[in-house]
Amino acid sequence: MRWSQTLIPTMKEVPSDAEVPSHQLMLRAGLIRQLMAGAYTYLPLGYRSIRKASDIIRQEMDKAGAVELFMPALQPIELFERTGRKEAFGNVLINFPIRRRDNELHMALGPTHEEVVTDLMSKLINSYRQLPITVYQIQTKFRNEERPRFGVLRTSEFLMKDAYSFGTSIEQLDESYQKMYDAYCRIYSRCGLEYIPVEAESGPIGGDASHEFMIPAKNGEDSIVRCESCGYAANLERADTGRKQPELAGKSSATEVATVETPGLGSIEAVAEFLKIETSQMIKTLIFLADEKPVGVLLRGDHEANEGKIRRALNVTALEMADEETIKNVTGAAVGFAGPTSLKCSFIVDHDVAAIVDGVTGANEVDKHLTGVNPGRDFEVQETFDLRDAENGDPCPRCDGTLSFVHGIEVGHVFKLGTKYSTALEAEYLDEKEKRHPLIMGCYGIGVNRIIAGLAETCHDENGLIWPMTVAPYEVELIPLNVKDDDVMKHANRIYDELLAAGVDVLMDDREARPGFKFKDADLVGIPLRVVVGGKGLKDGIAEVKWRKGGDAERIALADVTNHVAELVREEKNRL
């Protein structure tokens, strides 16, 4: 492609409303333009990268044995009602009535396609002999994002690869899951991304049933807990702290329990300041409804409850904070004064609570707290659990290292669904004894837009983008320095035609502009390999070849430029 014949509207200034580097650079390099909040047009350069990432995804999904189909974005609301996701999605689900002749139909724009694909398989799969099977598509999704931001990282309309596996057993699900996990690793590597697979919340079957794929990025919205020593990584909701059940350190303390007046002080911080103690000396008692039954959760005052861990420790399905009336019934007091002594419901204890000596906790009376409280002496502790969010410096659960935090951008998620959707939508198969069973499902998503935005966020310098070869809009940028010089253009056109014939994706900047102007645009757009043809070089019989990522320019004989550049492109693509 010649620059003069395409649409690359570069910008010299940083847009004032672009918050993060990826948004700024994708606008400045002419990849995208905003139509409205949460909706973007992909201009030629941006769309070329989207297509290249999609091609890599298709190649690896096909290699993993998945088969491609294409499902409607427009979906009947009835499917979401049958699975209970109309209410679960809430305002995120874009849905509306339409009229056809004299009938009113209620539709939704697909946020994902679990319902549609399960309904499809309920009509196409009959026998265990047809299983396992994995299908996938690359399709536009729609979600009413309340706060569209960060360019194409958080939008209401986005491109997603979603795959769904169907099988007869947990073993088939595990095999399909591993194939998708491995395919994802190959996809991200080929796209030139640094990525971290992190453990995420498990599915209904249990075990390590879910992984997110994260790009480490300073401006990432997700927190990743990781160990540099062994590579353990998990999102904050799933990360283990590495703590173990300790000895009850204060069981034999001689300090007696005392009641202190704490008028109007219902928060951990306020009580700690009033008593001149650290919040880590406080024993925080939270009341939850677990499968609609009240239960207490004891944490150290400076720690945050992790609902996923609490749910697993209690082995319950539904978990939510208790209402004020329930709290009053089980504590005898208003919110803010709960404690484990004389609590009228069962409770579970975090590992770190057991190590507290002479702690402070609510007295289950308004405006009163207890001091000198010791686990095991003043309230029973038979077993402790990991119930809190991990923190910097916590021990790694897998090795002798410590945990630290890094921000990340989620670009993919693999998840074991089990039979939630197949049961709701009656997607069943007949086994060898002619008995019916629900299909066992997995789902596997990749944010295609996020791959491109993630690269823009992490692969740049102060001058612009630095694309990996495999997903760059073009592999080579050819820059004739003076397009009015017939000799320069003769050699530039020859190299251009030869590179195209050699299968190299090349963009020639044939604009009538100053060399410095062209070089600044070349740095901004970030094509991986640059070939410069100028009058001075022609006198020496050479052209200059330079990588965008850095290093000195090579002076290559004009007759050898095409073969040399084509070989560099092949080597770099093979490296990825």
Coordinates of C-alpha atoms in Angstrom, one line a residue:
M1 CA 0.0 0.0 0.0
R2 CA 1.1 3.6 -0.7
W3 CA 0.6 6.1 2.0
S4 CA -1.0 8.6 -0.4
Q5 CA -3.7 6.0 -1.3
T6 CA -4.8 5.0 2.2
L7 CA -6.2 6.8 5.3
I8 CA -3.6 7.4 8.0
P9 CA -4.7 10.6 9.9
T10 CA -1.8 11.0 12.3
M11 CA -1.9 13.6 15.1
K12 CA 1.1 15.5 16.5
E13 CA -0.5 16.5 19.8
V14 CA -1.7 14.3 22.6
P15 CA -5.6 14.3 22.7
S16 CA -6.7 15.9 26.0
D17 CA -9.4 13.3 26.7
A18 CA -7.1 10.3 26.2
E19 CA -6.2 9.0 29.6
V20 CA -3.7 6.1 29.0
P21 CA -0.9 5.6 26.5
S22 CA -2.8 3.0 24.4
H23 CA -5.7 5.4 23.9
Q24 CA -3.4 8.3 23.1
L25 CA -1.2 6.4 20.7
M26 CA -4.0 4.6 18.9
L27 CA -5.6 8.0 18.2
R28 CA -2.3 9.8 17.3
A29 CA -1.1 6.9 15.0
G30 CA -4.4 7.0 13.1
L31 CA -5.7 3.6 14.2
I32 CA -9.1 4.6 15.6
R33 CA -11.6 7.4 15.9
Q34 CA -14.4 7.7 18.4
L35 CA -18.0 7.8 17.2
M36 CA -19.5 8.2 20.7
A37 CA -18.6 7.1 24.2
G38 CA -17.8 3.3 24.1
A39 CA -17.9 3.0 20.3
Y40 CA -15.0 3.4 17.9
T41 CA -14.3 3.1 14.2
Y42 CA -11.2 1.2 13.3
L43 CA -9.3 3.0 10.6
P44 CA -7.2 1.1 8.0
L45 CA -4.1 0.7 10.1
G46 CA -6.1 -0.4 13.2
Y47 CA -8.3 -2.7 11.3
R48 CA -5.3 -4.4 9.6
S49 CA -3.9 -5.2 13.0
I50 CA -7.3 -6.5 14.2
R51 CA -7.5 -8.8 11.2
K52 CA -3.9 -10.1 11.7
A53 CA -4.6 -10.9 15.4
S54 CA -7.9 -12.6 14.3
D55 CA -6.0 -14.7 11.7
I56 CA -3.6 -15.9 14.4
I57 CA -6.5 -16.8 16.7
R58 CA -8.2 -18.7 13.9
Q59 CA -5.0 -20.6 13.1
E60 CA -4.4 -21.7 16.6
M61 CA -8.1 -22.5 17.4
D62 CA -8.2 -24.7 14.2
K63 CA -4.9 -26.4 15.2
A64 CA -6.5 -27.1 18.7
G65 CA -9.4 -28.9 17.0
A66 CA -12.1 -26.2 17.4
V67 CA -14.5 -25.6 14.5
E68 CA -15.6 -22.1 13.5
L69 CA -19.2 -21.0 13.1
F70 CA -20.9 -17.6 13.2
M71 CA -23.9 -16.9 15.5
P72 CA -26.4 -14.0 15.5
A73 CA -25.7 -10.9 17.6
L74 CA -29.5 -10.4 17.9
Q75 CA -30.9 -12.8 20.4
P76 CA -34.4 -13.5 21.9
I77 CA -34.7 -12.3 25.5
E78 CA -36.4 -15.6 26.4
L79 CA -33.0 -17.4 26.4
F80 CA -31.7 -15.0 29.0
E81 CA -34.8 -15.4 31.1
R82 CA -34.5 -19.2 31.0
T83 CA -30.9 -19.0 32.3
G84 CA -31.6 -16.3 34.8
R85 CA -29.1 -13.9 33.2
K86 CA -31.6 -11.2 32.3
E87 CA -31.6 -10.2 35.9
A88 CA -27.9 -11.1 36.5
F89 CA -26.8 -8.8 33.7
G90 CA -29.1 -6.0 34.8
N91 CA -28.5 -2.7 32.9
V92 CA -25.4 -4.2 31.2
L93 CA -27.7 -6.2 28.9
I94 CA -28.8 -4.1 25.9
N95 CA -32.4 -5.3 25.3
F96 CA -35.4 -3.7 23.6
P97 CA -38.8 -4.6 22.1
I98 CA -39.4 -4.5 18.3
R99 CA -42.5 -4.8 16.2
R100 CA -43.0 -7.3 13.4
R101 CA -46.4 -6.9 11.8
D102 CA -48.8 -7.1 14.7
N103 CA -46.4 -8.8 17.1
E104 CA -44.0 -7.3 19.7
L105 CA -40.8 -9.2 20.1
H106 CA -38.3 -8.6 22.8
M107 CA -34.6 -8.8 21.7
A108 CA -31.1 -8.5 23.2
L109 CA -27.8 -7.7 21.6
G110 CA -25.5 -10.5 22.6
P111 CA -23.0 -9.7 25.4
T112 CA -21.8 -13.3 25.1
H113 CA -23.2 -16.4 23.3
E114 CA -23.6 -19.1 26.0
E115 CA -27.3 -19.1 25.6
V116 CA -27.3 -19.1 21.8
V117 CA -24.7 -21.8 21.4
T118 CA -26.3 -24.0 24.1
D119 CA -29.7 -23.7 22.4
L120 CA -28.0 -24.6 19.1
M121 CA -26.4 -27.7 20.5
S122 CA -29.7 -28.8 22.2
K123 CA -31.0 -29.2 18.7
L124 CA -27.9 -30.7 17.0
I125 CA -26.4 -33.0 19.6
N126 CA -28.2 -36.2 20.3
S127 CA -25.6 -38.9 21.0
Y128 CA -22.5 -39.3 23.0
R129 CA -20.9 -40.4 19.7
Q130 CA -21.0 -36.7 18.6
L131 CA -18.9 -35.6 21.6
P132 CA -16.6 -34.0 22.5
I133 CA -16.8 -31.0 20.3
T134 CA -15.5 -27.4 20.6
V135 CA -17.0 -24.6 18.4
Y136 CA -15.8 -20.9 18.2
Q137 CA -16.6 -17.6 16.5
I138 CA -15.1 -14.1 16.2
Q139 CA -18.1 -11.9 16.7
T140 CA -19.1 -8.4 17.9
K141 CA -20.4 -8.2 21.4
F142 CA -22.5 -5.5 23.0
R143 CA -22.7 -4.4 26.7
N144 CA -24.1 -1.2 28.2
E145 CA -20.8 -0.2 29.8
E146 CA -21.6 2.3 32.5
R147 CA -18.2 4.0 32.3
P148 CA -16.6 3.6 28.9
R149 CA -13.0 4.6 29.2
F150 CA -9.4 4.0 28.3
G151 CA -10.1 4.0 24.5
V152 CA -10.9 0.5 23.2
L153 CA -10.0 -1.2 26.5
R154 CA -13.5 -0.6 27.9
T155 CA -16.3 -0.1 25.4
S156 CA -19.9 -1.0 24.8
E157 CA -19.1 -2.7 21.5
F158 CA -16.1 -5.0 21.0
L159 CA -14.8 -7.9 19.1
M160 CA -14.4 -11.2 20.9
K161 CA -13.4 -14.7 20.1
D162 CA -15.6 -17.0 22.1
A163 CA -15.4 -20.8 22.1
Y164 CA -17.5 -23.4 23.8
S165 CA -16.7 -27.0 24.5
F166 CA -19.3 -29.7 24.9
G167 CA -18.6 -33.2 26.4
T168 CA -19.9 -36.1 28.3
S169 CA -17.5 -36.2 31.3
I170 CA -15.2 -34.1 33.5
E171 CA -12.3 -35.9 31.7
Q172 CA -13.5 -34.6 28.3
L173 CA -13.9 -31.1 29.8
D174 CA -10.4 -31.2 31.3
E175 CA -9.0 -32.2 28.0
S176 CA -10.8 -29.5 26.0
Y177 CA -9.9 -26.9 28.7
Q178 CA -6.2 -27.8 28.4
K179 CA -6.2 -27.6 24.6
M180 CA -7.7 -24.1 24.8
Y181 CA -5.3 -23.1 27.5
D182 CA -2.3 -24.2 25.4
A183 CA -3.8 -22.5 22.3
Y184 CA -4.2 -19.2 24.2
C185 CA -0.5 -19.4 25.2
R186 CA 0.5 -19.8 21.6
I187 CA -1.8 -17.0 20.5
Y188 CA -0.4 -14.4 22.9
S189 CA 3.1 -15.5 22.2
R190 CA 2.6 -15.2 18.4
C191 CA 1.0 -11.7 18.9
G192 CA 4.2 -10.6 20.7
L193 CA 2.5 -10.1 24.1
E194 CA 4.0 -10.5 27.5
Y195 CA 1.3 -12.3 29.3
I196 CA 0.6 -14.0 32.6
P197 CA -1.9 -16.8 33.1
V198 CA -3.5 -16.3 36.5
E199 CA -5.7 -18.4 38.5
A200 CA -9.2 -17.1 38.7
E201 CA -12.4 -18.0 40.5
S202 CA -13.3 -21.7 40.0
G203 CA -16.4 -22.8 38.2
P204 CA -19.2 -24.9 39.8
I205 CA -17.3 -28.2 39.3
G206 CA -14.5 -27.0 41.6
G207 CA -10.7 -27.3 41.3
D208 CA -8.5 -25.0 39.3
A209 CA -11.4 -24.4 36.8
S210 CA -10.7 -20.9 35.6
H211 CA -7.7 -18.9 34.3
E212 CA -7.4 -15.3 33.1
F213 CA -4.7 -14.2 30.8
M214 CA -3.3 -10.8 31.8
I215 CA -0.9 -8.4 30.2
P216 CA 1.2 -6.7 32.9
A217 CA 0.6 -3.0 32.4
K218 CA 1.1 0.0 34.7
N219 CA -2.4 1.3 33.8
G220 CA -4.2 -2.1 34.0
E221 CA -7.4 -2.1 35.9
D222 CA -7.0 -5.6 37.4
S223 CA -4.7 -6.5 40.3
I224 CA -2.5 -9.6 39.8
V225 CA -0.9 -11.3 42.8
R226 CA 2.3 -13.1 41.7
C227 CA 5.5 -14.7 43.0
E228 CA 8.6 -13.9 41.1
S229 CA 10.4 -17.0 42.5
C230 CA 8.1 -19.7 41.2
G231 CA 5.7 -18.0 38.8
Y232 CA 2.5 -18.5 40.8
A233 CA -0.1 -15.9 39.8
A234 CA -3.7 -15.3 40.6
N235 CA -6.2 -12.5 40.5
L236 CA -7.0 -10.8 43.8
E237 CA -10.3 -12.7 44.1
R238 CA -8.5 -16.1 43.8
A239 CA -5.0 -15.5 45.3
D240 CA -4.1 -17.7 48.3
T241 CA -2.1 -15.9 51.0
G242 CA 0.2 -18.8 51.8
R243 CA -0.8 -18.5 55.5
K244 CA -1.3 -21.7 57.6
Q245 CA -3.2 -22.4 60.7
P246 CA -1.1 -21.0 63.5
E247 CA -0.9 -21.9 67.2
L248 CA -3.4 -20.0 69.4
A249 CA -0.8 -17.5 70.6
G250 CA -2.9 -15.7 73.2
K251 CA -4.7 -18.7 74.7
S252 CA -2.7 -18.5 78.0
S253 CA -2.7 -14.7 78.3
A254 CA -3.2 -13.4 81.8
T255 CA -5.0 -10.3 80.5
E256 CA -8.6 -10.3 81.5
V257 CA -11.4 -9.3 79.1
A258 CA -12.7 -5.8 79.8
T259 CA -15.6 -3.8 78.4
V260 CA -14.8 -0.2 77.3
E261 CA -17.2 2.5 76.2
T262 CA -16.8 3.5 72.6
P263 CA -19.7 6.0 72.0
G264 CA -20.5 6.5 68.3
L265 CA -17.4 4.6 67.2
G266 CA -18.6 1.9 64.9
S267 CA -15.6 1.6 62.5
I268 CA -12.3 -0.3 62.9
E269 CA -10.3 2.8 62.3
A270 CA -12.2 5.0 64.8
V271 CA -12.0 2.4 67.6
A272 CA -8.3 1.8 67.0
E273 CA -7.5 5.6 67.1
F274 CA -9.6 6.0 70.2
L275 CA -7.9 3.1 72.0
K276 CA -4.4 4.1 70.6
I277 CA -3.8 0.7 69.1
E278 CA -3.0 -0.6 65.6
T279 CA -6.0 -1.8 63.4
S280 CA -4.1 -5.2 63.2
Q281 CA -5.0 -5.6 67.0
M282 CA -8.7 -5.5 66.2
I283 CA -10.8 -8.6 65.5
K284 CA -13.3 -7.7 62.9
T285 CA -16.6 -9.6 62.9
L286 CA -18.6 -9.5 59.6
I287 CA -22.1 -11.0 59.3
F288 CA -23.0 -12.7 56.0
L289 CA -26.0 -14.5 54.7
A290 CA -24.6 -17.8 53.3
D291 CA -27.3 -19.7 51.4
E292 CA -29.7 -17.4 53.4
K293 CA -28.4 -18.4 56.8
P294 CA -26.4 -15.9 59.0
V295 CA -22.8 -16.7 59.6
G296 CA -20.0 -14.7 61.2
V297 CA -16.6 -14.2 59.6
L298 CA -13.6 -13.2 61.8
L299 CA -10.8 -11.2 60.3
R300 CA -7.9 -9.1 61.5
G301 CA -8.9 -5.4 61.5
D302 CA -6.5 -4.3 58.8
H303 CA -7.6 -7.1 56.4
E304 CA -10.3 -7.2 53.7
A305 CA -12.7 -10.1 53.4
N306 CA -12.5 -12.2 50.2
E307 CA -16.0 -13.4 49.4
G308 CA -14.8 -16.2 47.0
K309 CA -12.7 -17.7 49.8
I310 CA -15.5 -17.4 52.3
R311 CA -17.9 -19.0 49.9
R312 CA -15.5 -22.0 49.4
A313 CA -14.7 -22.3 53.1
L314 CA -18.4 -22.5 53.9
N315 CA -19.2 -24.6 50.8
V316 CA -22.2 -22.5 49.9
T317 CA -23.5 -21.2 46.6
A318 CA -24.9 -17.8 47.6
L319 CA -23.1 -15.3 49.8
E320 CA -24.0 -11.7 50.6
M321 CA -23.6 -9.2 53.4
A322 CA -26.3 -9.5 56.0
D323 CA -29.0 -6.8 56.3
E324 CA -29.2 -4.6 59.4
E325 CA -32.1 -6.6 60.9
T326 CA -30.2 -9.9 60.6
I327 CA -27.1 -8.3 62.2
K328 CA -29.2 -7.0 65.1
N329 CA -30.8 -10.5 65.6
V330 CA -27.5 -12.4 65.8
T331 CA -25.5 -9.7 67.7
G332 CA -28.1 -7.9 69.7
A333 CA -26.6 -4.6 68.5
A334 CA -26.4 -2.2 65.6
V335 CA -23.9 -2.5 62.8
G336 CA -20.4 -1.9 63.9
F337 CA -20.3 -3.6 67.3
A338 CA -20.3 -7.3 66.5
G339 CA -17.9 -9.7 68.2
P340 CA -17.4 -13.4 68.4
T341 CA -18.3 -13.7 72.1
S342 CA -22.0 -14.4 72.7
L343 CA -22.7 -14.4 68.9
K344 CA -26.0 -16.0 68.1
C345 CA -24.8 -17.8 64.9
S346 CA -21.8 -19.9 63.8
F347 CA -18.6 -18.3 62.7
I348 CA -15.4 -19.1 60.8
V349 CA -12.0 -17.6 61.6
D350 CA -9.2 -16.4 59.4
H351 CA -5.7 -17.8 60.0
D352 CA -4.3 -14.4 61.2
V353 CA -7.0 -13.9 63.8
A354 CA -5.7 -16.9 65.7
A355 CA -2.3 -15.2 66.2
I356 CA -3.8 -12.1 67.9
V357 CA -2.9 -11.7 71.6
D358 CA -5.1 -9.5 73.7
G359 CA -7.2 -8.3 70.9
V360 CA -10.1 -5.8 70.7
T361 CA -13.5 -6.7 69.3
G362 CA -17.1 -5.6 69.4
A363 CA -19.1 -6.4 72.6
N364 CA -22.4 -7.1 70.8
E365 CA -23.7 -4.0 72.6
V366 CA -24.1 -0.5 71.1
D367 CA -21.2 1.8 71.9
K368 CA -19.1 -0.9 73.6
H369 CA -16.1 -3.0 72.7
L370 CA -14.1 -5.7 74.5
T371 CA -10.3 -5.5 75.2
G372 CA -8.0 -8.4 76.2
V373 CA -9.8 -10.9 73.9
N374 CA -7.8 -14.0 73.0
P375 CA -8.9 -16.6 70.4
G376 CA -9.2 -20.1 71.9
R377 CA -9.6 -18.8 75.4
D378 CA -12.5 -16.3 75.0
F379 CA -14.1 -17.8 72.0
E380 CA -13.7 -21.3 70.5
V381 CA -11.4 -21.8 67.5
Q382 CA -11.2 -25.4 66.2
E383 CA -10.1 -24.6 62.6
T384 CA -8.9 -21.5 60.7
F385 CA -9.1 -20.6 57.0
D386 CA -7.7 -18.3 54.4
L387 CA -10.5 -15.8 54.2
R388 CA -8.9 -12.5 53.2
D389 CA -7.4 -10.7 50.2
A390 CA -3.7 -11.3 49.7
E391 CA -1.3 -8.5 50.3
N392 CA 2.2 -7.5 49.4
G393 CA 4.7 -9.5 51.3
D394 CA 2.4 -12.5 52.1
P395 CA 4.1 -15.8 51.7
C396 CA 3.7 -17.6 48.4
P397 CA 1.4 -20.7 48.7
R398 CA 3.7 -22.7 46.3
C399 CA 7.3 -21.9 47.4
D400 CA 9.4 -20.0 49.9
G401 CA 9.0 -16.7 48.0
T402 CA 6.7 -13.8 48.8
L403 CA 3.8 -12.3 46.9
S404 CA 3.7 -8.9 45.2
F405 CA 1.2 -7.0 43.1
V406 CA 1.3 -6.0 39.5
H407 CA -1.5 -4.3 37.5
G408 CA -2.7 -6.1 34.4
I409 CA -5.1 -5.9 31.4
E410 CA -7.3 -9.0 30.9
V411 CA -7.1 -10.3 27.4
G412 CA -8.6 -13.7 27.8
H413 CA -10.4 -16.1 30.1
V414 CA -10.9 -19.9 30.1
F415 CA -13.6 -21.2 32.3
K416 CA -15.3 -24.5 33.2
L417 CA -19.0 -24.0 33.0
G418 CA -20.3 -27.4 33.9
T419 CA -24.0 -28.0 33.3
K420 CA -25.4 -24.6 34.3
Y421 CA -26.6 -23.6 30.8
S422 CA -27.2 -27.1 29.4
T423 CA -29.6 -27.9 32.3
A424 CA -31.4 -24.5 31.9
L425 CA -31.8 -24.9 28.2
E426 CA -32.3 -28.7 28.1
A427 CA -29.2 -29.5 26.0
E428 CA -28.7 -33.2 26.6
Y429 CA -27.2 -36.3 25.0
L430 CA -28.0 -40.0 25.1
D431 CA -25.4 -42.3 26.5
E432 CA -24.7 -45.8 25.4
K433 CA -27.6 -47.0 27.6
E434 CA -30.0 -44.5 26.0
K435 CA -30.1 -42.5 29.2
R436 CA -30.2 -38.7 28.9
H437 CA -27.6 -36.4 30.5
P438 CA -26.9 -32.6 30.3
L439 CA -23.9 -31.6 28.2
I440 CA -20.8 -30.6 30.2
M441 CA -19.6 -27.2 29.0
G442 CA -16.5 -25.0 29.0
C443 CA -16.2 -21.5 27.6
Y444 CA -13.1 -19.6 26.4
G445 CA -13.0 -15.9 25.5
I446 CA -10.4 -13.6 24.0
G447 CA -10.8 -9.8 23.6
V448 CA -9.4 -9.2 20.1
N449 CA -9.5 -5.4 20.6
R450 CA -7.7 -5.8 23.9
I451 CA -4.8 -7.6 22.2
I452 CA -4.2 -4.5 20.0
A453 CA -4.8 -2.0 22.8
G454 CA -2.6 -4.1 25.2
L455 CA 0.2 -4.0 22.6
A456 CA -0.2 -0.2 22.3
E457 CA -0.1 0.1 26.1
T458 CA 3.0 -1.9 26.5
C459 CA 5.0 -1.7 23.2
H460 CA 5.9 2.0 22.7
D461 CA 8.5 4.6 23.5
E462 CA 8.4 8.4 23.7
N463 CA 8.1 8.6 19.9
G464 CA 5.3 6.2 19.2
L465 CA 4.2 2.6 18.8
I466 CA 6.6 -0.3 18.3
W467 CA 4.6 -3.2 16.7
P468 CA 5.5 -6.9 16.9
M469 CA 6.0 -8.2 13.3
T470 CA 3.1 -10.6 13.4
V471 CA 0.3 -8.1 14.1
A472 CA 1.8 -4.8 12.8
P473 CA -0.4 -3.1 10.2
Y474 CA 2.5 -3.5 7.8
E475 CA 5.7 -5.4 8.2
V476 CA 8.0 -2.9 6.4
E477 CA 7.8 0.8 5.8
L478 CA 9.6 2.0 2.7
I479 CA 10.6 5.6 2.8
P480 CA 11.9 7.4 -0.4
L481 CA 13.3 10.6 0.9
N482 CA 12.6 12.7 -2.1
V483 CA 9.7 11.6 -4.3
K484 CA 10.5 14.2 -6.9
D485 CA 13.9 12.5 -7.6
D486 CA 13.3 10.1 -10.5
D487 CA 16.3 7.9 -9.5
V488 CA 15.1 7.6 -5.9
M489 CA 11.6 6.7 -7.0
K490 CA 12.9 4.2 -9.6
H491 CA 14.7 2.2 -6.9
A492 CA 12.0 2.7 -4.4
N493 CA 9.3 1.4 -6.7
R494 CA 11.5 -1.6 -7.7
I495 CA 12.1 -2.5 -4.0
Y496 CA 8.4 -2.0 -3.3
D497 CA 7.3 -4.3 -6.1
E498 CA 9.9 -7.0 -5.2
L499 CA 8.9 -7.0 -1.5
L500 CA 5.3 -7.4 -2.5
A501 CA 6.2 -10.3 -4.8
A502 CA 8.2 -11.8 -2.0
G503 CA 5.1 -11.8 0.2
V504 CA 6.2 -8.9 2.4
D505 CA 3.5 -6.6 3.7
V506 CA 4.9 -3.2 2.8
L507 CA 3.7 0.4 3.2
M508 CA 5.5 3.0 1.1
D509 CA 5.5 6.6 2.3
D510 CA 5.2 8.3 -1.1
R511 CA 4.1 11.6 0.2
E512 CA 5.8 14.8 -0.9
A513 CA 7.1 15.8 2.6
R514 CA 10.3 16.6 4.4
P515 CA 12.4 13.6 5.6
G516 CA 12.1 14.6 9.2
F517 CA 8.3 14.7 8.9
K518 CA 8.2 11.2 7.4
F519 CA 10.5 9.8 10.1
K520 CA 8.4 11.3 12.9
D521 CA 5.3 9.7 11.4
A522 CA 7.2 6.4 10.9
D523 CA 8.1 6.4 14.6
L524 CA 4.6 7.2 15.6
V525 CA 2.9 4.5 13.5
G526 CA 5.6 2.0 14.6
I527 CA 6.0 -0.3 11.6
P528 CA 8.7 -2.8 12.7
L529 CA 11.2 -2.5 9.9
R530 CA 12.1 0.6 8.0
V531 CA 13.9 0.9 4.6
V532 CA 15.1 4.3 3.6
V533 CA 16.1 5.2 0.0
G534 CA 17.8 8.6 -0.5
G535 CA 19.9 10.3 -3.0
K536 CA 23.0 10.2 -0.8
G537 CA 22.7 6.5 -0.3
L538 CA 22.1 5.9 -4.0
K539 CA 25.5 7.5 -4.8
D540 CA 27.0 4.7 -2.6
G541 CA 24.7 2.1 -4.0
I542 CA 23.0 1.4 -0.7
A543 CA 19.7 1.7 1.1
E544 CA 19.4 1.9 4.9
V545 CA 17.5 -0.8 6.9
K546 CA 16.6 -0.1 10.5
W547 CA 14.4 -1.7 13.2
R548 CA 11.9 0.5 14.9
K549 CA 12.7 -1.2 18.2
G550 CA 16.2 0.2 18.1
G551 CA 19.8 -0.4 17.0
D552 CA 21.9 1.1 14.3
A553 CA 20.8 1.2 10.7
E554 CA 22.3 -1.3 8.3
R555 CA 23.7 -0.1 4.9
I556 CA 22.6 -2.8 2.4
A557 CA 23.5 -2.9 -1.2
L558 CA 20.5 -1.9 -3.4
A559 CA 20.6 -5.2 -5.3
D560 CA 20.4 -7.1 -2.0
V561 CA 17.8 -5.1 -0.1
T562 CA 14.7 -7.2 -1.1
N563 CA 16.2 -10.6 -0.1
H564 CA 17.8 -9.1 3.1
V565 CA 14.6 -7.5 4.3
A566 CA 12.4 -10.5 3.4
E567 CA 14.7 -12.7 5.4
L568 CA 14.6 -10.4 8.4
V569 CA 10.8 -10.4 8.3
R570 CA 10.7 -14.2 8.1
E571 CA 13.2 -14.6 11.0
E572 CA 11.3 -12.2 13.2
K573 CA 7.9 -13.8 12.5
N574 CA 9.4 -17.3 13.2
R575 CA 10.9 -16.0 16.4
L576 CA 7.4 -15.0 17.6

